[in-house]
GROMACS .gro file of C-alpha atoms in nm:
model
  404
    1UNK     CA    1   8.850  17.895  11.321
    2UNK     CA    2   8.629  17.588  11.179
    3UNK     CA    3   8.768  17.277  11.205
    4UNK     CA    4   8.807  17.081  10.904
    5UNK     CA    5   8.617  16.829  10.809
    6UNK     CA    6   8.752  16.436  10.949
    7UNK     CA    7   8.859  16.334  10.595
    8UNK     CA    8   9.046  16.638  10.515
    9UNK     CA    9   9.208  16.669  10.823
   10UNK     CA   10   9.331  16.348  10.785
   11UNK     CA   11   9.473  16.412  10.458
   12UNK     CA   12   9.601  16.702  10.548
   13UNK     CA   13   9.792  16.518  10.833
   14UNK     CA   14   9.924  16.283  10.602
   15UNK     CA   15  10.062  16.537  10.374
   16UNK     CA   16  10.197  16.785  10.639
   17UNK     CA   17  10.383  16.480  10.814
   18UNK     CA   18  10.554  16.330  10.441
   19UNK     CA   19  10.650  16.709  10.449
   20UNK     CA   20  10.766  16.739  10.746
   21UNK     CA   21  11.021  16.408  10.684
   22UNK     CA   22  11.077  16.504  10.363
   23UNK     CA   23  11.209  16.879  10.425
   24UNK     CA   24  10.947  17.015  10.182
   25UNK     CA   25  10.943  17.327  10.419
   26UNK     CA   26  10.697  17.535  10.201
   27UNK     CA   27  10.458  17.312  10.186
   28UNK     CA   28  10.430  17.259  10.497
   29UNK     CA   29  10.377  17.630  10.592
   30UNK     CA   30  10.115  17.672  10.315
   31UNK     CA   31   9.915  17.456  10.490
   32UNK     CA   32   9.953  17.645  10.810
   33UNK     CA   33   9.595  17.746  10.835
   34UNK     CA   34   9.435  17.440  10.846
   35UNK     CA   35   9.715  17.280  11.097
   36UNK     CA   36   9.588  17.555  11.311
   37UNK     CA   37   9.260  17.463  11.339
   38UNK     CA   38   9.368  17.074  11.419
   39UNK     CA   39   9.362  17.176  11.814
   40UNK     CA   40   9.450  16.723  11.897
   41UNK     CA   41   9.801  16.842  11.741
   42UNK     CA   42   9.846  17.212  11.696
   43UNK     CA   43  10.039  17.240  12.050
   44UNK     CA   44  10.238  16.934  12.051
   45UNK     CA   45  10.319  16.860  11.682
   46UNK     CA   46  10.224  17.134  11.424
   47UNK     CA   47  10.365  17.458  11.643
   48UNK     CA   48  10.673  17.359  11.674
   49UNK     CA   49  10.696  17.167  11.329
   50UNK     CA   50  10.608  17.496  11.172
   51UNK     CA   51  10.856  17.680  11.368
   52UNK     CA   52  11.112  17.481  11.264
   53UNK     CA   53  11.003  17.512  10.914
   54UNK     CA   54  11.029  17.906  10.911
   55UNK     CA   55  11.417  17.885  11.017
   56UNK     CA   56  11.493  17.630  10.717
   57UNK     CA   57  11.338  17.900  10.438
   58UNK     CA   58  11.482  18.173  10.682
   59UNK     CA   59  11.151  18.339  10.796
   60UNK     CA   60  11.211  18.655  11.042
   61UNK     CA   61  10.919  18.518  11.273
   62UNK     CA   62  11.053  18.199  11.307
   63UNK     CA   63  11.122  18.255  11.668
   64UNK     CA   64  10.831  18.374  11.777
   65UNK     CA   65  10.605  18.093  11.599
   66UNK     CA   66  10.871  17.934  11.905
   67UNK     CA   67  10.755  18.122  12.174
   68UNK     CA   68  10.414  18.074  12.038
   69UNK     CA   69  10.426  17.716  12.075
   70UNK     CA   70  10.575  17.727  12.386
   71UNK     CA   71  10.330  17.981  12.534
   72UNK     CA   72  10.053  17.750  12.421
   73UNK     CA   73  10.214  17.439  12.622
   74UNK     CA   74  10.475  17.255  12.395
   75UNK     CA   75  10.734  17.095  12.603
   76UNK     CA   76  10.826  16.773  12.384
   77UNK     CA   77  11.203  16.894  12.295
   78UNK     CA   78  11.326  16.581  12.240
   79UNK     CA   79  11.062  16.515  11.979
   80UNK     CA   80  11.222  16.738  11.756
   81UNK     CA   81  11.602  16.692  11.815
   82UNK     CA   82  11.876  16.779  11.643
   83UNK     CA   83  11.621  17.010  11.431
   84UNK     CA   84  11.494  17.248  11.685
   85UNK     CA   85  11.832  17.292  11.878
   86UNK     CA   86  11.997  17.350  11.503
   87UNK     CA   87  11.745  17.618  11.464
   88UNK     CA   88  11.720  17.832  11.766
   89UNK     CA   89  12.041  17.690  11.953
   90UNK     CA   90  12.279  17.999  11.890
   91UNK     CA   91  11.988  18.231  11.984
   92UNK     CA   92  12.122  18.381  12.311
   93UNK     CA   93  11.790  18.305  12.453
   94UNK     CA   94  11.756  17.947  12.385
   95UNK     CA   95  11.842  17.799  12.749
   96UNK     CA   96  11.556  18.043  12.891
   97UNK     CA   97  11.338  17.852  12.609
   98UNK     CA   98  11.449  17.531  12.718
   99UNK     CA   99  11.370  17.601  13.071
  100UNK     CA  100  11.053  17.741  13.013
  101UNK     CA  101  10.927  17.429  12.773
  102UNK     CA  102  11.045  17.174  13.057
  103UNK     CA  103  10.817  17.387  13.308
  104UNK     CA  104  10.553  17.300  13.096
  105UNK     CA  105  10.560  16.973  13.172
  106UNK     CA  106  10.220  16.930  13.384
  107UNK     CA  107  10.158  16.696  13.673
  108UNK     CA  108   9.983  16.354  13.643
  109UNK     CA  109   9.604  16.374  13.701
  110UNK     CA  110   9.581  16.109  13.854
  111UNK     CA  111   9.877  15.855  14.084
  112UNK     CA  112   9.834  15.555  14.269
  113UNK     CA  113  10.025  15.541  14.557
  114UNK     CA  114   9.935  15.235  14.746
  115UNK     CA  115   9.759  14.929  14.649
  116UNK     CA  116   9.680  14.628  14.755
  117UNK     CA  117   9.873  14.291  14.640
  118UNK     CA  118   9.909  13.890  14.721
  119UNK     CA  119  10.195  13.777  14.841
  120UNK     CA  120  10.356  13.526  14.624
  121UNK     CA  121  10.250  13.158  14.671
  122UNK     CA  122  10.166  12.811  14.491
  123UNK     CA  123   9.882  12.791  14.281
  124UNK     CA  124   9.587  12.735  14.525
  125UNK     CA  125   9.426  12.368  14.420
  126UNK     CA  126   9.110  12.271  14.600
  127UNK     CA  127   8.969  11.918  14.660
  128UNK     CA  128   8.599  11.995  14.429
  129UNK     CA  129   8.410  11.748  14.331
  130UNK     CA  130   8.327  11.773  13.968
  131UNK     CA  131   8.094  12.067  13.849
  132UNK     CA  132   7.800  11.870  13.694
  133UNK     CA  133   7.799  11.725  14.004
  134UNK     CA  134   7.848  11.969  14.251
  135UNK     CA  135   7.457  12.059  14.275
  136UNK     CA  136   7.339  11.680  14.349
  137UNK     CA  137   7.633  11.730  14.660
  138UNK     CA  138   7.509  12.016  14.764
  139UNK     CA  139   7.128  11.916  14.827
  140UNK     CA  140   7.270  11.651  14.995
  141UNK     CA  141   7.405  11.880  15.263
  142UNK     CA  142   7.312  12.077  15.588
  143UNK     CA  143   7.171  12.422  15.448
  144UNK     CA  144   7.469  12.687  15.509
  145UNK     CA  145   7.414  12.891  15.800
  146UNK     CA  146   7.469  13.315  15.773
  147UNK     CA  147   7.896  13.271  15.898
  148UNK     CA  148   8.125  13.002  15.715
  149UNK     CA  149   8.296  12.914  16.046
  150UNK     CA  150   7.897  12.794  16.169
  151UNK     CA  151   7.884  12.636  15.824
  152UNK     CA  152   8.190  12.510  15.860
  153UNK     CA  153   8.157  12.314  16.210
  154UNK     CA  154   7.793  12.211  16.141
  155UNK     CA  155   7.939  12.061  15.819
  156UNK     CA  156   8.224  11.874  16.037
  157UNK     CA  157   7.947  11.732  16.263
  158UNK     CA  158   7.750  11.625  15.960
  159UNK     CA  159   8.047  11.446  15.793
  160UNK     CA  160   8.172  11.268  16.159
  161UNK     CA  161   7.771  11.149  16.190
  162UNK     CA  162   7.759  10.979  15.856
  163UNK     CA  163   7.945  10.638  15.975
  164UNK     CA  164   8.159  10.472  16.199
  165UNK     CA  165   8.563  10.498  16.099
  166UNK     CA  166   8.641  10.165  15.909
  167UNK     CA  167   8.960  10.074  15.717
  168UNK     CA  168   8.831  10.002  15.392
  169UNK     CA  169   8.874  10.186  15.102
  170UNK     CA  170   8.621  10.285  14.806
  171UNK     CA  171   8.912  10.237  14.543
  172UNK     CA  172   8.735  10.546  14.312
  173UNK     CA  173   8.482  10.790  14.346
  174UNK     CA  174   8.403  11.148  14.509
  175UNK     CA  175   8.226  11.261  14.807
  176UNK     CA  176   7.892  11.138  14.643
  177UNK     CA  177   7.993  10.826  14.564
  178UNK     CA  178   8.100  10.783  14.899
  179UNK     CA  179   7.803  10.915  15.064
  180UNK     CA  180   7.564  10.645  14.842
  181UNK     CA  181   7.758  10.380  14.973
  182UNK     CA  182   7.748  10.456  15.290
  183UNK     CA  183   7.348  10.493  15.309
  184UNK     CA  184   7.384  10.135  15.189
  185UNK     CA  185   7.597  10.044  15.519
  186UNK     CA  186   7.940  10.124  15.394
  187UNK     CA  187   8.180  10.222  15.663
  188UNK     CA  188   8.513  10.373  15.533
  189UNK     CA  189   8.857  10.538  15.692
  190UNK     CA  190   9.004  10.894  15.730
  191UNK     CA  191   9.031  10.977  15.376
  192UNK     CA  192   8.667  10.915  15.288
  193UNK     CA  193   8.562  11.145  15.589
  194UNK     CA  194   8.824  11.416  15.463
  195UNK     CA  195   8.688  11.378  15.060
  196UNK     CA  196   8.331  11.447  15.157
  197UNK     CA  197   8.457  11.731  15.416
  198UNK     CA  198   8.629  11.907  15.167
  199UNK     CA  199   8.399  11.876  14.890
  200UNK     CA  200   8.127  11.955  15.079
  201UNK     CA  201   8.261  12.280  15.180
  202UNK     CA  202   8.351  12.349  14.815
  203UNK     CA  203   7.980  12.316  14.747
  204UNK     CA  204   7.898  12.565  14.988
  205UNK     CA  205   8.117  12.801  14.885
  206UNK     CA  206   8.429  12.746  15.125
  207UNK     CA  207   8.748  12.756  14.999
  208UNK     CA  208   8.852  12.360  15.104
  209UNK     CA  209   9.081  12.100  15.021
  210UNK     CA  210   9.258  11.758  15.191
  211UNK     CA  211   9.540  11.761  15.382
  212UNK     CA  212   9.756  11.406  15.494
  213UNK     CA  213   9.959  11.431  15.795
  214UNK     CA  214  10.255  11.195  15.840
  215UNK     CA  215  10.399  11.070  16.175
  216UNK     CA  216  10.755  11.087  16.174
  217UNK     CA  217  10.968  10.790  15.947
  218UNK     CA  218  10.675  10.738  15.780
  219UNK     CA  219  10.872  10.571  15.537
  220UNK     CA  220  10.819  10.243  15.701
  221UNK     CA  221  10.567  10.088  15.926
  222UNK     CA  222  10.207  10.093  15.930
  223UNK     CA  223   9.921  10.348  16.083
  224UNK     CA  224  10.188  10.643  16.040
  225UNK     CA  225   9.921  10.848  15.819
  226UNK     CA  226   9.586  11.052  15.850
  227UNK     CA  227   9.349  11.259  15.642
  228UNK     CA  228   9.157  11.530  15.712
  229UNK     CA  229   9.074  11.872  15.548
  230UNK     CA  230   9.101  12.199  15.552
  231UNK     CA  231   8.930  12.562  15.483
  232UNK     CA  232   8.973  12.919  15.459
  233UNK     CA  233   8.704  13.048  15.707
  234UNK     CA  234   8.614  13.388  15.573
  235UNK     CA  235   8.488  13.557  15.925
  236UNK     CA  236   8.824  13.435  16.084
  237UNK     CA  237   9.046  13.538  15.801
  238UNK     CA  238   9.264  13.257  15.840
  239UNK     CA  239   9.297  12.832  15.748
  240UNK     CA  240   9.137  12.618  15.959
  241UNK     CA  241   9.269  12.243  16.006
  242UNK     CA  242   8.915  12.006  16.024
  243UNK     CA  243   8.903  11.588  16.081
  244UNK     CA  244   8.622  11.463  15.988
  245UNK     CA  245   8.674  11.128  16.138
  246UNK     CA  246   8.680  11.277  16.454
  247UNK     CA  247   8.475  11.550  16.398
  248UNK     CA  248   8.745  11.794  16.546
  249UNK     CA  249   8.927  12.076  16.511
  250UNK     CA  250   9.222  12.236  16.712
  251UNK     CA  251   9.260  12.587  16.898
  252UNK     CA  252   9.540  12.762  17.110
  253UNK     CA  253   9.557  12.914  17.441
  254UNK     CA  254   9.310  13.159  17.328
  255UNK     CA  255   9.104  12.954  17.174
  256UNK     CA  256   9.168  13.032  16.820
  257UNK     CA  257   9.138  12.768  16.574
  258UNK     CA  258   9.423  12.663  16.426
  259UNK     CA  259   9.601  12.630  16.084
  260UNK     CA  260   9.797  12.298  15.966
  261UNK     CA  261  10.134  12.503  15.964
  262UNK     CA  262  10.051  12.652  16.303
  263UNK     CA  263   9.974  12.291  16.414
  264UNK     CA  264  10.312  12.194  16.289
  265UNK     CA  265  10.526  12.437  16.462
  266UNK     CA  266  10.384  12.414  16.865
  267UNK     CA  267  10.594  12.293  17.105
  268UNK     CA  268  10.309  12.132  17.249
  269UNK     CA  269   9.992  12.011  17.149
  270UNK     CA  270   9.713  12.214  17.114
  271UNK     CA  271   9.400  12.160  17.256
  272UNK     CA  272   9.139  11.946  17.019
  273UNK     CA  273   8.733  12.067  17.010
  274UNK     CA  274   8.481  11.835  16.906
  275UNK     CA  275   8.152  11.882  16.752
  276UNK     CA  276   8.076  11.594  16.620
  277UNK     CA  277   7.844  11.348  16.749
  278UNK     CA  278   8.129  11.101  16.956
  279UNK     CA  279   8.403  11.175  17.194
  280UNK     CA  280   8.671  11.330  16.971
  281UNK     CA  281   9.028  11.319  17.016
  282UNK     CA  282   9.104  11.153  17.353
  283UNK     CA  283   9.492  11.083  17.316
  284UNK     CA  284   9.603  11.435  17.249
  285UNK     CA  285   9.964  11.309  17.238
  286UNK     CA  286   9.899  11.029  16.956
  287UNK     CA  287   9.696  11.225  16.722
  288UNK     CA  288   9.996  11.575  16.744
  289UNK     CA  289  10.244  11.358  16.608
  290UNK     CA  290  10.109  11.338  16.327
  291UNK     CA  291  10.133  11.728  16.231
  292UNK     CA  292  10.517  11.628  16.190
  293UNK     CA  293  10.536  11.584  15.803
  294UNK     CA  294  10.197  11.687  15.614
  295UNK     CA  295  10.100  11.792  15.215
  296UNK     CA  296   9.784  11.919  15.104
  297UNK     CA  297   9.585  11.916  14.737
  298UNK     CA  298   9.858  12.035  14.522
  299UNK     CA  299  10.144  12.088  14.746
  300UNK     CA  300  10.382  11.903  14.967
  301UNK     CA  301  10.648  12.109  15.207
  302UNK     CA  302  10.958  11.941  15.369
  303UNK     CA  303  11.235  12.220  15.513
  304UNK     CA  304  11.506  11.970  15.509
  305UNK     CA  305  11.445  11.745  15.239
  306UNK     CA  306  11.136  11.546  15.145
  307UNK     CA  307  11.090  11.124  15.170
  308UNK     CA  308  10.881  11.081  14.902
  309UNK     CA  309  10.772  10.711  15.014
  310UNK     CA  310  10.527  10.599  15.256
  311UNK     CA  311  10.488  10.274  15.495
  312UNK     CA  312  10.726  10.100  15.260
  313UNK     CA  313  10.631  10.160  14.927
  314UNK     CA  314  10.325  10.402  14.829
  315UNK     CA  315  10.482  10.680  14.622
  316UNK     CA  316  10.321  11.035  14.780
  317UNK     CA  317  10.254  11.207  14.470
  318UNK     CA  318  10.193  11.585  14.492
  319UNK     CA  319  10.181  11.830  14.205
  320UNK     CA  320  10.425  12.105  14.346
  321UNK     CA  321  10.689  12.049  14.629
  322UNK     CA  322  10.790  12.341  14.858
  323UNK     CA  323  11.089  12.412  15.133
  324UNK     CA  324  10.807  12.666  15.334
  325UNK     CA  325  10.441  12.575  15.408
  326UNK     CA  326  10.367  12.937  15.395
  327UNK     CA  327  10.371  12.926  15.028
  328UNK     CA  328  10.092  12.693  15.039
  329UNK     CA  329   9.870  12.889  15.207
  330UNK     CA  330   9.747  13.213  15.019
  331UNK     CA  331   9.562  13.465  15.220
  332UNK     CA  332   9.209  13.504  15.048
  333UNK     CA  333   9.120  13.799  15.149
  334UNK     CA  334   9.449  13.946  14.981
  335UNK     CA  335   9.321  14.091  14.651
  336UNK     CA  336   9.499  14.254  14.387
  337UNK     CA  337   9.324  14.576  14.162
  338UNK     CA  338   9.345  14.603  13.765
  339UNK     CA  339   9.341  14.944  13.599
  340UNK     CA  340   8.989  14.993  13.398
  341UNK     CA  341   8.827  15.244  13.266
  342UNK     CA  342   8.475  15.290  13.422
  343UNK     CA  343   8.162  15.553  13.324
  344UNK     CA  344   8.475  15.713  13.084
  345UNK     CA  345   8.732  15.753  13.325
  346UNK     CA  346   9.021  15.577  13.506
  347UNK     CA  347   8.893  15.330  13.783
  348UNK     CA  348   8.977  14.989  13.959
  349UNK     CA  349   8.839  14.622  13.950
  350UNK     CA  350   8.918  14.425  14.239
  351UNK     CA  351   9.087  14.103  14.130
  352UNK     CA  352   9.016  13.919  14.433
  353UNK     CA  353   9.229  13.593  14.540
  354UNK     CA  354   8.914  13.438  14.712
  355UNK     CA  355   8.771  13.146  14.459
  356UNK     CA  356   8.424  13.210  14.529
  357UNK     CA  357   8.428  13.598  14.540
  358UNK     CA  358   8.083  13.675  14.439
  359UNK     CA  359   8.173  14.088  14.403
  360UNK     CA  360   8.305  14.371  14.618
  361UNK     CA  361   8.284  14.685  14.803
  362UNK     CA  362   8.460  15.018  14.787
  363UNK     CA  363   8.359  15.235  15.141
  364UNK     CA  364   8.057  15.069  15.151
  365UNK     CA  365   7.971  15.073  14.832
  366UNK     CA  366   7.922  14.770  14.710
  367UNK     CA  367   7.937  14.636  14.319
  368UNK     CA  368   7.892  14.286  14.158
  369UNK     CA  369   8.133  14.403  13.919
  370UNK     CA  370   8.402  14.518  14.176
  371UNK     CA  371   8.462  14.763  13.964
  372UNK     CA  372   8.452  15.194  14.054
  373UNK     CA  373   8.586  15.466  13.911
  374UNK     CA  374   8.847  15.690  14.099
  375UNK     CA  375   8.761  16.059  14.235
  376UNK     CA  376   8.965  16.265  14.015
  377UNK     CA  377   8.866  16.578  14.276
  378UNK     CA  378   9.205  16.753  14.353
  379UNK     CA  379   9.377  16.654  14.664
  380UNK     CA  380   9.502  16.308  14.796
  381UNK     CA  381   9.231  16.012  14.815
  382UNK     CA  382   9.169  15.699  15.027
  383UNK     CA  383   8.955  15.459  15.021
  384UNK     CA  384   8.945  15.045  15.170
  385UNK     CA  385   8.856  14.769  14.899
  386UNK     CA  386   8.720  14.443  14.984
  387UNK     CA  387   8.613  14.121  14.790
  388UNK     CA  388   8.305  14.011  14.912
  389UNK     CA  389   8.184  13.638  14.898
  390UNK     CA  390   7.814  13.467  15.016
  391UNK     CA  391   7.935  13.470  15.369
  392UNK     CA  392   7.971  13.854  15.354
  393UNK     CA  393   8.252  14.125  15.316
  394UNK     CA  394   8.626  14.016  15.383
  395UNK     CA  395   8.918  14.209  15.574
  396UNK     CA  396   8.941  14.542  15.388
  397UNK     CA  397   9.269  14.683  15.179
  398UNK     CA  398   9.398  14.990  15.167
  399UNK     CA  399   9.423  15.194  14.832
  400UNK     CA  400   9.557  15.546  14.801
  401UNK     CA  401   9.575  15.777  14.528
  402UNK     CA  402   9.661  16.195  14.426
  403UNK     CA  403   9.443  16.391  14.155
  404UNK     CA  404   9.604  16.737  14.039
   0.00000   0.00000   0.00000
């Protein structure tokens, strides 16, 4: 049968639907032959329309034009309720119908079954310097090596060699501010070491930001604060606590390097590692107690209730206050996928949680778009998703899926 031309067909559609609503039942079987040849609709809409239409004006193949539809697919009963039980519904055969539209009902094509997802957490804030800027930072600094925990240690060497600790305060500026004055013979405290740490690492593509750790009733006194930084290494899939004063970081019996929360909850202290250019931590003792109380760019955390004053008077601002650290610290390599249609059919685009995710790869096969379509071959599928940044490929995901 030819199909009719676009225009006609939608006219035709038009009319046979007003029709249809309308209980004009005639004229919607005289157009019967061109309904036929509109195969988008003939199963689902205009079969069992029709049929319906030759019980109203009492046609003695009203039934089969039924079992025609059905034969050809139709399974959308409720579609056409009351009118198609009214119809057939007395017709001793009409629960076999029913049963046999229902098995008509085909499987999915395609089902995800697992998928990767974040786990729920703060907004992540990191301690950048600002974007016009960022390029005049980063020829400032030590040429990133091929991991970002090597970049990340030569870059906490760099920042410890840049001056002796000081006191004093630059009252405003960033991390190149900061550095300017101190080629002039500047010498500044903890939180200048931690601004240029952080936005350093931001400039080579490491997830950083500052963290201030509080020693406990910090409310009063004097010296009960520090600064420092932190980053999400990619290679060690974890945070990283870094003092750039000291030029230090901290690792466990095993020699992992440590996070601020894991800091926070030892019993002991862990062991300090320097890199920098001077002696590092010596009083291991002195410098743990301050992991007691901490916040970080954007977040604060207190379990049991939160002193927002420090040393008598300074108000410690922070954007978002939490009862558990762990909300503060998103996992980067988590990624979530969106549904896309790629080359014409379904696929997935990683939606990585990693700031500076540069792309991804799907088994190996990598994409700047992070985007693939799925294998739609029959069976069930598998394949392991990762968000790749310029320090290379991150801890893979799972995703699962069934074609039919």
């Amino acid at each position: 049968m030819t199909a009719p031309r676009p225009a006609k067909l939608a006219r035709v559609r038009t009319v046979a639907q007003d029709a249809m609503r309308g209980g004009r039942w005639w004229t919607l079987l005289d157009l019967e032959p061109t309904l036929r040849a509109d195969t988008e609709y003939w199963r689902d809409l205009w079969a069992p329309s029709l049929a319906i239409a030759a019980s109203k004006v009492g046609l003695p193949d009203a039934r089969s034009r039924l079992d025609e539809a059905i034969a050809a697919g139709f399974h959308q009963i409720d579609l056409f309720e009351p009118e198609l039980t009214a119809a057939f519904g007395t017709d001793p055969a009409w629960p076999g119908l029913l049963d046999s539209a229902r098995a008509n009902v085909p499987g999915p094509p395609l089902r995800l079954t697992v998928w990767p997802e974040p786990g729920p957490t703060a907004p992540l804030r990191l301690n950048r310097i600002a974007a016009p800027r960022e390029t005049q930072l980063r020829a400032r600094l030590p040429a990133p090596s091929a991991s970002a925990w090597q970049t990340a240690k030569e870059l906490l060497a760099w920042t410890c060699a840049r001056w002796r600790h000081a006191n004093a305060r630059i009252n405003a500026g960033d991390a190149l501010d900061i550095l300017e004055q101190v080629a002039l013979g500047a010498r500044y405290s903890c939180v200048e070491y931690s601004i240029v740490l952080a936005q350093g690492l931001n400039a080579l593509r490491i997830p950083a930001r500052k963290a201030d750790l509080r020693r406990g009733d910090y409310h009063d006194g004097v010296g009960k604060g520090h600064a420092v930084a932190e980053a999400w290494i990619d290679d060690l899939d974890r945070w990283v606590l870094l003092d750039g004063q000291h030029g230090t970081y901290w690792v466990d019996e095993e020699s992992r390097p440590l996070s601020l929360p894991e800091l926070q909850a030892r019993e002991h202290p862990a062991r300090p590692v320097s890199v920098g250019p001077r002696d590092g931590i010596k009083d291991v003792e002195l410098w743990a107690a301050y992991f007691q109380y901490a916040s970080v760019t954007g977040s604060a955390w207190a379990p049991k209730g939160f002193v927002p004053v420090f040393q008598g008077g300074t108000v410690i601002e922070t954007e978002r206050l939490l009862h558990d650290s762990a909300e503060a610290y998103p996992r980067l390599s988590d990624l979530a996928i969106a549904i896309t249609q790629v080359e014409g059919a379904p696929g997935i685009r990683l939606v990585p949680e990693h700031p500076y995710a540069a792309g991804g790869v799907m088994d190996g096969r990598p994409s700047p778009s992070a985007a693939w379509p799925l294998d739609q071959t029959e069976g069930d599928h598998r394949a392991n998703l990762a968000a790749s940044t310029p320090y290379g490929v991150l801890t893979e995901r799972e995703l699962r899926w069934t074609a039919t």
